[in-house]
Amino acid sequence: MKWILFLGVLIGPSICGREKFFGDQVFRINVRNGDEINKLSQLVNSDNFKALLDNEDEEMQHNEGQEWSSNTFNYGAYHSLEAIYHEMDSIAQEFPDLASRVKIGHSFENRSIYVMKFSTAEGMGRPAIWLNAGIHSREWISQATGIWTARKIVSDYGKDPAITSILEKMDIFLLPVANPDGYVYTQTKNRLWRKTRSLNPGSRCIGADPNRNWNASFAGEGTSDNPCSEVYHGSHANSEVEVKSVVDFIQEHGNFKCFIDLHSYSQLLMYPYGYTVHKAPDADELDEVARRAAKALASLAGTEYQVGPTCTTVYPASGSSIDWAYDNGIKYAFTFELRDTGHYGFLLPANQIIPTAEETWLGLKTIMEHDVRSTAVRESKDLLFQFQQVYIRKLREARPGGKGRPTCLITVKWYF
């Protein structure tokens, strides 16, 4: 059964008065059962909830001061958008032969949208992997894991055979902050803001859910046409410029083989579909890959992930990023819901950033390695098919006893 919980009823007036985190916003949160309602109710009505908010703010301010004085980036802390963008630039400068920062568009409030490109070859034609993070702005562990992953890729290339092999064959594009306006808003006005910050004509409510805005059963089950809803799908598919920027980039590139979206929280690893209970054509393979990734992830600290298709694992969700990717030919499409299972929720303490990122990396590598192997197999099959077509044509052209005799072609065919 789906329960709807209005946090405005549960949150005490002392916390609601803190404009930085809540203002006069009423949050509409979908939770899956009575146990989750009890957990959330206990959290928001406890002194611990206010303490978590205060502690998070104090830690960020303290970390900013330390980083400013030491000119370093602490991957075990949460950061502002400006700090994340600066670190992306630093990585690109430190590893110019491997990494670059690429602007793919701008947000509704005109903030740049940057991705990190990791490549061992020039040009844009190689098969590629897309790693997405921070599409829901309040899920800070996803942005933190994203920027940690960027550093991990450049640090391990040439040392870790797995990531070295992946990058020798494919490019990786990593978007650590997919919703920059929302992310800034969570750090200046409302810590639990989820959506974009676009204007909705005729409504006082701001933004749309950027993970209900993709052209995959748009406006279907699991979305709302009410601009005030947390799952408002937007006026039309790709109405949110943050979504459209990614869509345009991926389509123009034309050779993405894998799309992974990092969210929080719940410790889930999911694959299409979210908009229907019907199995995706590749569901069996996707499930097998996801289970191996979850096992690899758990091998570090024992963190257990539930695996399955989005619609039946959590709830129906139309217009999602991974459903769009899958429906547009990107076979390996997955969503990670990172730590935890609800004790801290969106307010995961900073001391869990690195443990979360490290275990997630093991899951990501498992999926990317499978993608590389699968792509190589498909390319080999394509090459074999092309060779067979040439052989058949030559065979038909050949004349007994004359030039073009197919004997050596037959030998080559069997050798191949």
GROMACS .gro file of C-alpha atoms in nm:
model
  416
    1MET     CA    1   0.000   0.000   0.000
    2LYS     CA    2   0.123   0.349  -0.080
    3TRP     CA    3   0.101   0.599   0.203
    4ILE     CA    4   0.115   0.974   0.164
    5LEU     CA    5   0.275   1.168   0.444
    6PHE     CA    6   0.262   1.543   0.478
    7LEU     CA    7   0.566   1.649   0.674
    8GLY     CA    8   0.414   1.988   0.754
    9VAL     CA    9   0.195   1.805   1.005
   10LEU     CA   10   0.484   1.624   1.166
   11ILE     CA   11   0.762   1.879   1.178
   12GLY     CA   12   0.769   2.090   1.489
   13PRO     CA   13   0.728   2.468   1.460
   14SER     CA   14   1.079   2.536   1.581
   15ILE     CA   15   1.227   2.353   1.282
   16CYS     CA   16   0.974   2.489   1.034
   17GLY     CA   17   1.084   2.837   1.135
   18ARG     CA   18   1.430   2.779   0.995
   19GLU     CA   19   1.398   2.927   0.648
   20LYS     CA   20   1.728   2.779   0.542
   21PHE     CA   21   1.584   2.431   0.551
   22PHE     CA   22   1.208   2.458   0.520
   23GLY     CA   23   1.050   2.801   0.498
   24ASP     CA   24   0.676   2.755   0.448
   25GLN     CA   25   0.714   2.453   0.221
   26VAL     CA   26   0.496   2.147   0.286
   27PHE     CA   27   0.666   1.828   0.168
   28ARG     CA   28   0.471   1.548   0.008
   29ILE     CA   29   0.667   1.230   0.055
   30ASN     CA   30   0.573   0.890  -0.086
   31VAL     CA   31   0.654   0.609   0.154
   32ARG     CA   32   0.588   0.244   0.100
   33ASN     CA   33   0.450   0.113   0.429
   34GLY     CA   34   0.355   0.184   0.787
   35ASP     CA   35   0.700   0.102   0.917
   36GLU     CA   36   0.852   0.377   0.703
   37ILE     CA   37   0.590   0.622   0.830
   38ASN     CA   38   0.685   0.539   1.186
   39LYS     CA   39   1.056   0.585   1.114
   40LEU     CA   40   1.002   0.917   0.942
   41SER     CA   41   0.763   1.040   1.211
   42GLN     CA   42   1.011   0.954   1.485
   43LEU     CA   43   1.290   1.127   1.299
   44VAL     CA   44   1.122   1.459   1.225
   45ASN     CA   45   0.968   1.485   1.572
   46SER     CA   46   1.293   1.417   1.752
   47ASP     CA   47   1.554   1.657   1.877
   48ASN     CA   48   1.796   1.453   1.669
   49PHE     CA   49   1.643   1.587   1.346
   50LYS     CA   50   1.724   1.947   1.432
   51ALA     CA   51   2.065   1.839   1.556
   52LEU     CA   52   2.138   1.665   1.226
   53LEU     CA   53   2.054   1.981   1.032
   54ASP     CA   54   2.264   2.200   1.259
   55ASN     CA   55   2.556   1.960   1.259
   56GLU     CA   56   2.553   1.930   0.880
   57ASP     CA   57   2.564   2.308   0.843
   58GLU     CA   58   2.844   2.347   1.098
   59GLU     CA   59   3.051   2.072   0.936
   60MET     CA   60   3.022   2.232   0.594
   61GLN     CA   61   3.128   2.572   0.723
   62HIS     CA   62   3.421   2.423   0.915
   63ASN     CA   63   3.533   2.220   0.612
   64GLU     CA   64   3.515   2.522   0.382
   65GLY     CA   65   3.746   2.712   0.614
   66GLN     CA   66   3.997   2.427   0.628
   67GLU     CA   67   3.994   2.379   0.252
   68TRP     CA   68   4.041   2.748   0.191
   69SER     CA   69   4.344   2.763   0.419
   70SER     CA   70   4.504   2.440   0.293
   71ASN     CA   71   4.397   2.460  -0.074
   72THR     CA   72   4.275   2.099  -0.069
   73PHE     CA   73   3.947   1.921  -0.139
   74ASN     CA   74   3.808   1.698   0.134
   75TYR     CA   75   3.617   1.413  -0.030
   76GLY     CA   76   3.475   1.319   0.307
   77ALA     CA   77   3.269   1.639   0.328
   78TYR     CA   78   2.972   1.793   0.152
   79HIS     CA   79   3.046   2.088  -0.075
   80SER     CA   80   2.891   2.384  -0.249
   81LEU     CA   81   2.829   2.377  -0.624
   82GLU     CA   82   3.115   2.621  -0.672
   83ALA     CA   83   3.356   2.394  -0.483
   84ILE     CA   84   3.252   2.087  -0.684
   85TYR     CA   85   3.297   2.274  -1.012
   86HIS     CA   86   3.637   2.397  -0.897
   87GLU     CA   87   3.744   2.044  -0.814
   88MET     CA   88   3.629   1.921  -1.154
   89ASP     CA   89   3.850   2.186  -1.310
   90SER     CA   90   4.142   2.084  -1.087
   91ILE     CA   91   4.110   1.720  -1.193
   92ALA     CA   92   4.110   1.820  -1.558
   93GLN     CA   93   4.423   2.032  -1.507
   94GLU     CA   94   4.605   1.756  -1.316
   95PHE     CA   95   4.525   1.487  -1.575
   96PRO     CA   96   4.498   1.669  -1.909
   97ASP     CA   97   4.562   1.352  -2.113
   98LEU     CA   98   4.276   1.166  -1.947
   99ALA     CA   99   4.017   1.410  -1.812
  100SER     CA  100   3.842   1.723  -1.934
  101ARG     CA  101   3.556   1.937  -1.806
  102VAL     CA  102   3.287   1.982  -2.070
  103LYS     CA  103   2.998   2.228  -2.056
  104ILE     CA  104   2.682   2.067  -2.193
  105GLY     CA  105   2.432   2.343  -2.118
  106HIS     CA  106   2.295   2.565  -1.847
  107SER     CA  107   2.024   2.547  -1.584
  108PHE     CA  108   1.700   2.745  -1.564
  109GLU     CA  109   1.876   3.002  -1.344
  110ASN     CA  110   2.165   3.010  -1.592
  111ARG     CA  111   2.418   2.805  -1.399
  112SER     CA  112   2.659   2.604  -1.611
  113ILE     CA  113   2.609   2.228  -1.634
  114TYR     CA  114   2.945   2.052  -1.649
  115VAL     CA  115   3.037   1.690  -1.709
  116MET     CA  116   3.375   1.523  -1.668
  117LYS     CA  117   3.491   1.334  -1.974
  118PHE     CA  118   3.745   1.056  -1.924
  119SER     CA  119   3.900   0.928  -2.244
  120THR     CA  120   4.223   0.778  -2.372
  121ALA     CA  121   4.150   0.875  -2.732
  122GLU     CA  122   4.058   1.189  -2.921
  123GLY     CA  123   3.718   1.259  -3.073
  124MET     CA  124   3.362   1.171  -2.973
  125GLY     CA  125   3.289   0.853  -3.165
  126ARG     CA  126   3.394   0.588  -2.915
  127PRO     CA  127   3.143   0.380  -2.719
  128ALA     CA  128   3.065   0.560  -2.392
  129ILE     CA  129   2.922   0.528  -2.042
  130TRP     CA  130   2.710   0.797  -1.874
  131LEU     CA  131   2.720   0.837  -1.495
  132ASN     CA  132   2.452   1.070  -1.356
  133ALA     CA  133   2.428   1.211  -1.003
  134GLY     CA  134   2.235   1.476  -0.812
  135ILE     CA  135   1.923   1.487  -1.028
  136HIS     CA  136   1.722   1.519  -0.706
  137SER     CA  137   1.891   1.805  -0.528
  138ARG     CA  138   1.839   1.699  -0.165
  139GLU     CA  139   2.020   1.366  -0.218
  140TRP     CA  140   2.359   1.507  -0.124
  141ILE     CA  141   2.531   1.171  -0.099
  142SER     CA  142   2.484   1.127  -0.475
  143GLN     CA  143   2.668   1.450  -0.564
  144ALA     CA  144   2.941   1.367  -0.313
  145THR     CA  145   2.978   1.015  -0.452
  146GLY     CA  146   2.986   1.156  -0.804
  147ILE     CA  147   3.282   1.390  -0.744
  148TRP     CA  148   3.464   1.121  -0.542
  149THR     CA  149   3.420   0.886  -0.840
  150ALA     CA  150   3.575   1.143  -1.072
  151ARG     CA  151   3.889   1.150  -0.861
  152LYS     CA  152   3.889   0.770  -0.829
  153ILE     CA  153   3.886   0.723  -1.206
  154VAL     CA  154   4.192   0.939  -1.269
  155SER     CA  155   4.377   0.805  -0.964
  156ASP     CA  156   4.327   0.439  -1.054
  157TYR     CA  157   4.383   0.458  -1.430
  158GLY     CA  158   4.706   0.274  -1.508
  159LYS     CA  159   4.703   0.105  -1.167
  160ASP     CA  160   4.371  -0.082  -1.152
  161PRO     CA  161   4.347  -0.323  -1.447
  162ALA     CA  162   3.967  -0.301  -1.449
  163ILE     CA  163   3.928   0.077  -1.494
  164THR     CA  164   4.235   0.084  -1.719
  165SER     CA  165   4.080  -0.176  -1.949
  166ILE     CA  166   3.745   0.006  -1.949
  167LEU     CA  167   3.901   0.336  -2.050
  168GLU     CA  168   4.114   0.173  -2.319
  169LYS     CA  169   3.791   0.070  -2.491
  170MET     CA  170   3.527   0.324  -2.387
  171ASP     CA  171   3.487   0.683  -2.270
  172ILE     CA  172   3.319   0.775  -1.941
  173PHE     CA  173   3.111   1.088  -1.896
  174LEU     CA  174   3.025   1.183  -1.537
  175LEU     CA  175   2.769   1.449  -1.441
  176PRO     CA  176   2.806   1.503  -1.063
  177VAL     CA  177   2.537   1.773  -1.026
  178ALA     CA  178   2.250   1.717  -1.267
  179ASN     CA  179   2.026   1.974  -1.095
  180PRO     CA  180   2.251   2.269  -1.004
  181ASP     CA  181   1.973   2.519  -0.922
  182GLY     CA  182   1.806   2.277  -0.685
  183TYR     CA  183   2.137   2.189  -0.523
  184VAL     CA  184   2.217   2.554  -0.450
  185TYR     CA  185   1.866   2.600  -0.312
  186THR     CA  186   1.913   2.311  -0.067
  187GLN     CA  187   2.219   2.489   0.070
  188THR     CA  188   2.071   2.838   0.094
  189LYS     CA  189   1.696   2.804   0.156
  190ASN     CA  190   1.544   2.459   0.184
  191ARG     CA  191   1.751   2.150   0.265
  192LEU     CA  192   1.483   1.906   0.148
  193TRP     CA  193   1.414   2.062  -0.192
  194ARG     CA  194   1.387   1.792  -0.462
  195LYS     CA  195   1.285   1.952  -0.791
  196THR     CA  196   1.428   2.200  -1.039
  197ARG     CA  197   1.371   2.575  -0.991
  198SER     CA  198   1.186   2.656  -1.313
  199LEU     CA  199   0.875   2.874  -1.318
  200ASN     CA  200   0.535   2.720  -1.384
  201PRO     CA  201   0.301   2.969  -1.558
  202GLY     CA  202  -0.026   3.005  -1.371
  203SER     CA  203   0.107   2.848  -1.053
  204ARG     CA  204   0.287   2.984  -0.748
  205CYS     CA  205   0.470   2.653  -0.715
  206ILE     CA  206   0.823   2.619  -0.848
  207GLY     CA  207   0.999   2.347  -1.042
  208ALA     CA  208   0.935   2.000  -1.179
  209ASP     CA  209   1.066   1.660  -1.085
  210PRO     CA  210   1.360   1.611  -1.324
  211ASN     CA  211   1.329   1.235  -1.293
  212ARG     CA  212   0.971   1.238  -1.420
  213ASN     CA  213   1.047   1.471  -1.711
  214TRP     CA  214   1.210   1.232  -1.959
  215ASN     CA  215   1.029   1.113  -2.269
  216ALA     CA  216   0.954   0.762  -2.146
  217SER     CA  217   0.580   0.715  -2.096
  218PHE     CA  218   0.575   1.084  -2.005
  219ALA     CA  219   0.293   1.189  -1.766
  220GLY     CA  220   0.216   0.824  -1.694
  221GLU     CA  221   0.166   0.643  -1.367
  222GLY     CA  222   0.371   0.765  -1.073
  223THR     CA  223   0.367   1.130  -1.180
  224SER     CA  224   0.142   1.432  -1.120
  225ASP     CA  225   0.010   1.717  -1.333
  226ASN     CA  226  -0.002   1.940  -1.025
  227PRO     CA  227   0.294   2.185  -1.024
  228CYS     CA  228   0.290   2.180  -0.643
  229SER     CA  229   0.353   1.805  -0.631
  230GLU     CA  230   0.695   1.661  -0.557
  231VAL     CA  231   0.651   1.437  -0.864
  232TYR     CA  232   0.518   1.702  -1.104
  233HIS     CA  233   0.621   1.585  -1.448
  234GLY     CA  234   0.658   1.928  -1.607
  235SER     CA  235   0.464   2.088  -1.888
  236HIS     CA  236   0.601   1.848  -2.150
  237ALA     CA  237   0.878   1.593  -2.194
  238ASN     CA  238   1.222   1.756  -2.161
  239SER     CA  239   1.061   2.083  -2.048
  240GLU     CA  240   1.334   2.113  -1.785
  241VAL     CA  241   1.646   2.251  -1.948
  242GLU     CA  242   1.863   2.040  -1.719
  243VAL     CA  243   1.705   1.724  -1.863
  244LYS     CA  244   1.708   1.850  -2.221
  245SER     CA  245   2.079   1.930  -2.200
  246VAL     CA  246   2.158   1.569  -2.116
  247VAL     CA  247   1.918   1.430  -2.375
  248ASP     CA  248   2.061   1.649  -2.651
  249PHE     CA  249   2.419   1.563  -2.560
  250ILE     CA  250   2.357   1.187  -2.550
  251GLN     CA  251   2.161   1.185  -2.875
  252GLU     CA  252   2.417   1.398  -3.055
  253HIS     CA  253   2.696   1.168  -2.935
  254GLY     CA  254   2.503   0.864  -3.054
  255ASN     CA  255   2.713   0.585  -2.907
  256PHE     CA  256   2.633   0.548  -2.538
  257LYS     CA  257   2.613   0.189  -2.418
  258CYS     CA  258   2.548   0.238  -2.046
  259PHE     CA  259   2.355   0.489  -1.832
  260ILE     CA  260   2.374   0.482  -1.451
  261ASP     CA  261   2.186   0.727  -1.226
  262LEU     CA  262   2.289   0.774  -0.861
  263HIS     CA  263   2.016   0.861  -0.609
  264SER     CA  264   1.947   0.819  -0.239
  265TYR     CA  265   1.823   0.666  -0.025
  266SER     CA  266   1.708   0.303   0.033
  267GLN     CA  267   2.000   0.082  -0.082
  268LEU     CA  268   1.843  -0.038  -0.405
  269LEU     CA  269   1.984  -0.130  -0.745
  270MET     CA  270   1.714  -0.110  -1.011
  271TYR     CA  271   1.670  -0.140  -1.385
  272PRO     CA  272   1.383  -0.070  -1.631
  273TYR     CA  273   1.096  -0.044  -1.627
  274GLY     CA  274   0.949   0.213  -1.391
  275TYR     CA  275   0.647   0.296  -1.604
  276THR     CA  276   0.510  -0.057  -1.642
  277VAL     CA  277   0.506  -0.386  -1.457
  278HIS     CA  278   0.587  -0.566  -1.781
  279LYS     CA  279   0.940  -0.704  -1.804
  280ALA     CA  280   1.193  -0.526  -2.021
  281PRO     CA  281   1.320  -0.742  -2.311
  282ASP     CA  282   1.663  -0.766  -2.146
  283ALA     CA  283   1.534  -0.797  -1.790
  284ASP     CA  284   1.697  -1.133  -1.720
  285GLU     CA  285   2.042  -1.011  -1.819
  286LEU     CA  286   1.999  -0.679  -1.640
  287ASP     CA  287   1.890  -0.858  -1.325
  288GLU     CA  288   2.194  -1.088  -1.337
  289VAL     CA  289   2.430  -0.794  -1.386
  290ALA     CA  290   2.264  -0.595  -1.107
  291ARG     CA  291   2.292  -0.887  -0.865
  292ARG     CA  292   2.660  -0.928  -0.938
  293ALA     CA  293   2.708  -0.554  -0.887
  294ALA     CA  294   2.519  -0.565  -0.557
  295LYS     CA  295   2.733  -0.859  -0.444
  296ALA     CA  296   3.052  -0.671  -0.532
  297LEU     CA  297   2.926  -0.365  -0.345
  298ALA     CA  298   2.844  -0.571  -0.036
  299SER     CA  299   3.189  -0.733  -0.036
  300LEU     CA  300   3.346  -0.419   0.114
  301ALA     CA  301   3.135  -0.348   0.422
  302GLY     CA  302   2.840  -0.586   0.402
  303THR     CA  303   2.595  -0.320   0.282
  304GLU     CA  304   2.298  -0.506   0.135
  305TYR     CA  305   2.110  -0.380  -0.170
  306GLN     CA  306   1.773  -0.498  -0.295
  307VAL     CA  307   1.768  -0.565  -0.671
  308GLY     CA  308   1.484  -0.550  -0.921
  309PRO     CA  309   1.291  -0.346  -1.179
  310THR     CA  310   1.187  -0.001  -1.058
  311CYS     CA  311   0.811  -0.045  -1.086
  312THR     CA  312   0.788  -0.355  -0.869
  313THR     CA  313   1.083  -0.283  -0.640
  314VAL     CA  314   0.960   0.057  -0.518
  315TYR     CA  315   0.665   0.208  -0.705
  316PRO     CA  316   0.553   0.311  -1.055
  317ALA     CA  317   0.762   0.601  -1.189
  318SER     CA  318   0.706   0.720  -1.544
  319GLY     CA  319   0.936   0.959  -1.726
  320SER     CA  320   1.256   0.843  -1.554
  321SER     CA  321   1.609   0.877  -1.684
  322ILE     CA  322   1.693   0.507  -1.705
  323ASP     CA  323   1.366   0.417  -1.881
  324TRP     CA  324   1.440   0.687  -2.138
  325ALA     CA  325   1.794   0.556  -2.181
  326TYR     CA  326   1.678   0.198  -2.224
  327ASP     CA  327   1.401   0.290  -2.469
  328ASN     CA  328   1.660   0.482  -2.672
  329GLY     CA  329   1.891   0.188  -2.720
  330ILE     CA  330   2.114   0.217  -2.412
  331LYS     CA  331   2.078  -0.138  -2.291
  332TYR     CA  332   2.263  -0.119  -1.960
  333ALA     CA  333   2.051   0.130  -1.766
  334PHE     CA  334   2.054   0.122  -1.385
  335THR     CA  335   1.956   0.331  -1.085
  336PHE     CA  336   2.145   0.313  -0.755
  337GLU     CA  337   1.964   0.430  -0.442
  338LEU     CA  338   2.259   0.480  -0.208
  339ARG     CA  339   2.280   0.465   0.173
  340ASP     CA  340   2.100   0.441   0.402
  341THR     CA  341   1.764   0.268   0.457
  342GLY     CA  342   1.599   0.554   0.645
  343HIS     CA  343   1.775   0.614   0.975
  344TYR     CA  344   1.935   0.932   0.842
  345GLY     CA  345   1.767   0.940   0.503
  346PHE     CA  346   1.861   1.248   0.301
  347LEU     CA  347   2.069   1.376   0.595
  348LEU     CA  348   2.335   1.106   0.573
  349PRO     CA  349   2.631   1.222   0.788
  350ALA     CA  350   2.944   1.327   0.604
  351ASN     CA  351   3.146   1.053   0.773
  352GLN     CA  352   2.956   0.804   0.554
  353ILE     CA  353   3.048   0.971   0.223
  354ILE     CA  354   3.372   0.785   0.159
  355PRO     CA  355   3.244   0.443   0.275
  356THR     CA  356   2.940   0.489   0.052
  357ALA     CA  357   3.146   0.600  -0.246
  358GLU     CA  358   3.400   0.319  -0.206
  359GLU     CA  359   3.141   0.044  -0.202
  360THR     CA  360   2.940   0.204  -0.482
  361TRP     CA  361   3.253   0.211  -0.695
  362LEU     CA  362   3.276  -0.168  -0.678
  363GLY     CA  363   2.920  -0.195  -0.807
  364LEU     CA  364   2.981   0.060  -1.081
  365LYS     CA  365   3.294  -0.121  -1.200
  366THR     CA  366   3.107  -0.451  -1.219
  367ILE     CA  367   2.844  -0.299  -1.447
  368MET     CA  368   3.095  -0.111  -1.662
  369GLU     CA  369   3.312  -0.421  -1.707
  370HIS     CA  370   3.011  -0.620  -1.821
  371ASP     CA  371   2.920  -0.342  -2.062
  372VAL     CA  372   3.270  -0.344  -2.212
  373ARG     CA  373   3.268  -0.724  -2.256
  374SER     CA  374   2.919  -0.722  -2.404
  375THR     CA  375   3.008  -0.443  -2.646
  376ALA     CA  376   3.318  -0.635  -2.758
  377VAL     CA  377   3.108  -0.947  -2.823
  378ARG     CA  378   2.855  -0.750  -3.024
  379GLU     CA  379   3.130  -0.587  -3.228
  380SER     CA  380   3.285  -0.929  -3.297
  381LYS     CA  381   2.950  -1.063  -3.413
  382ASP     CA  382   2.906  -0.762  -3.638
  383LEU     CA  383   3.252  -0.817  -3.782
  384LEU     CA  384   3.178  -1.185  -3.842
  385PHE     CA  385   2.852  -1.098  -4.014
  386GLN     CA  386   3.030  -0.847  -4.239
  387PHE     CA  387   3.296  -1.104  -4.324
  388GLN     CA  388   3.030  -1.363  -4.407
  389GLN     CA  389   2.855  -1.120  -4.637
  390VAL     CA  390   3.182  -1.055  -4.821
  391TYR     CA  391   3.248  -1.428  -4.842
  392ILE     CA  392   2.905  -1.500  -4.987
  393ARG     CA  393   2.946  -1.225  -5.245
  394LYS     CA  394   3.291  -1.351  -5.345
  395LEU     CA  395   3.160  -1.706  -5.363
  396ARG     CA  396   2.885  -1.604  -5.600
  397GLU     CA  397   3.131  -1.413  -5.816
  398ALA     CA  398   3.376  -1.704  -5.832
  399ARG     CA  399   3.388  -1.930  -6.137
  400PRO     CA  400   3.506  -2.293  -6.121
  401GLY     CA  401   3.868  -2.321  -6.229
  402GLY     CA  402   3.907  -1.947  -6.284
  403LYS     CA  403   4.018  -1.644  -6.089
  404GLY     CA  404   3.846  -1.586  -5.760
  405ARG     CA  405   3.836  -1.955  -5.677
  406PRO     CA  406   3.686  -1.972  -5.323
  407THR     CA  407   3.916  -2.239  -5.174
  408CYS     CA  408   4.121  -1.995  -4.965
  409LEU     CA  409   3.807  -1.807  -4.868
  410ILE     CA  410   3.664  -2.127  -4.727
  411THR     CA  411   3.985  -2.184  -4.532
  412VAL     CA  412   3.979  -1.829  -4.393
  413LYS     CA  413   3.614  -1.863  -4.301
  414TRP     CA  414   3.675  -2.173  -4.094
  415TYR     CA  415   3.984  -2.022  -3.935
  416PHE     CA  416   3.792  -1.711  -3.832
   0.00000   0.00000   0.00000
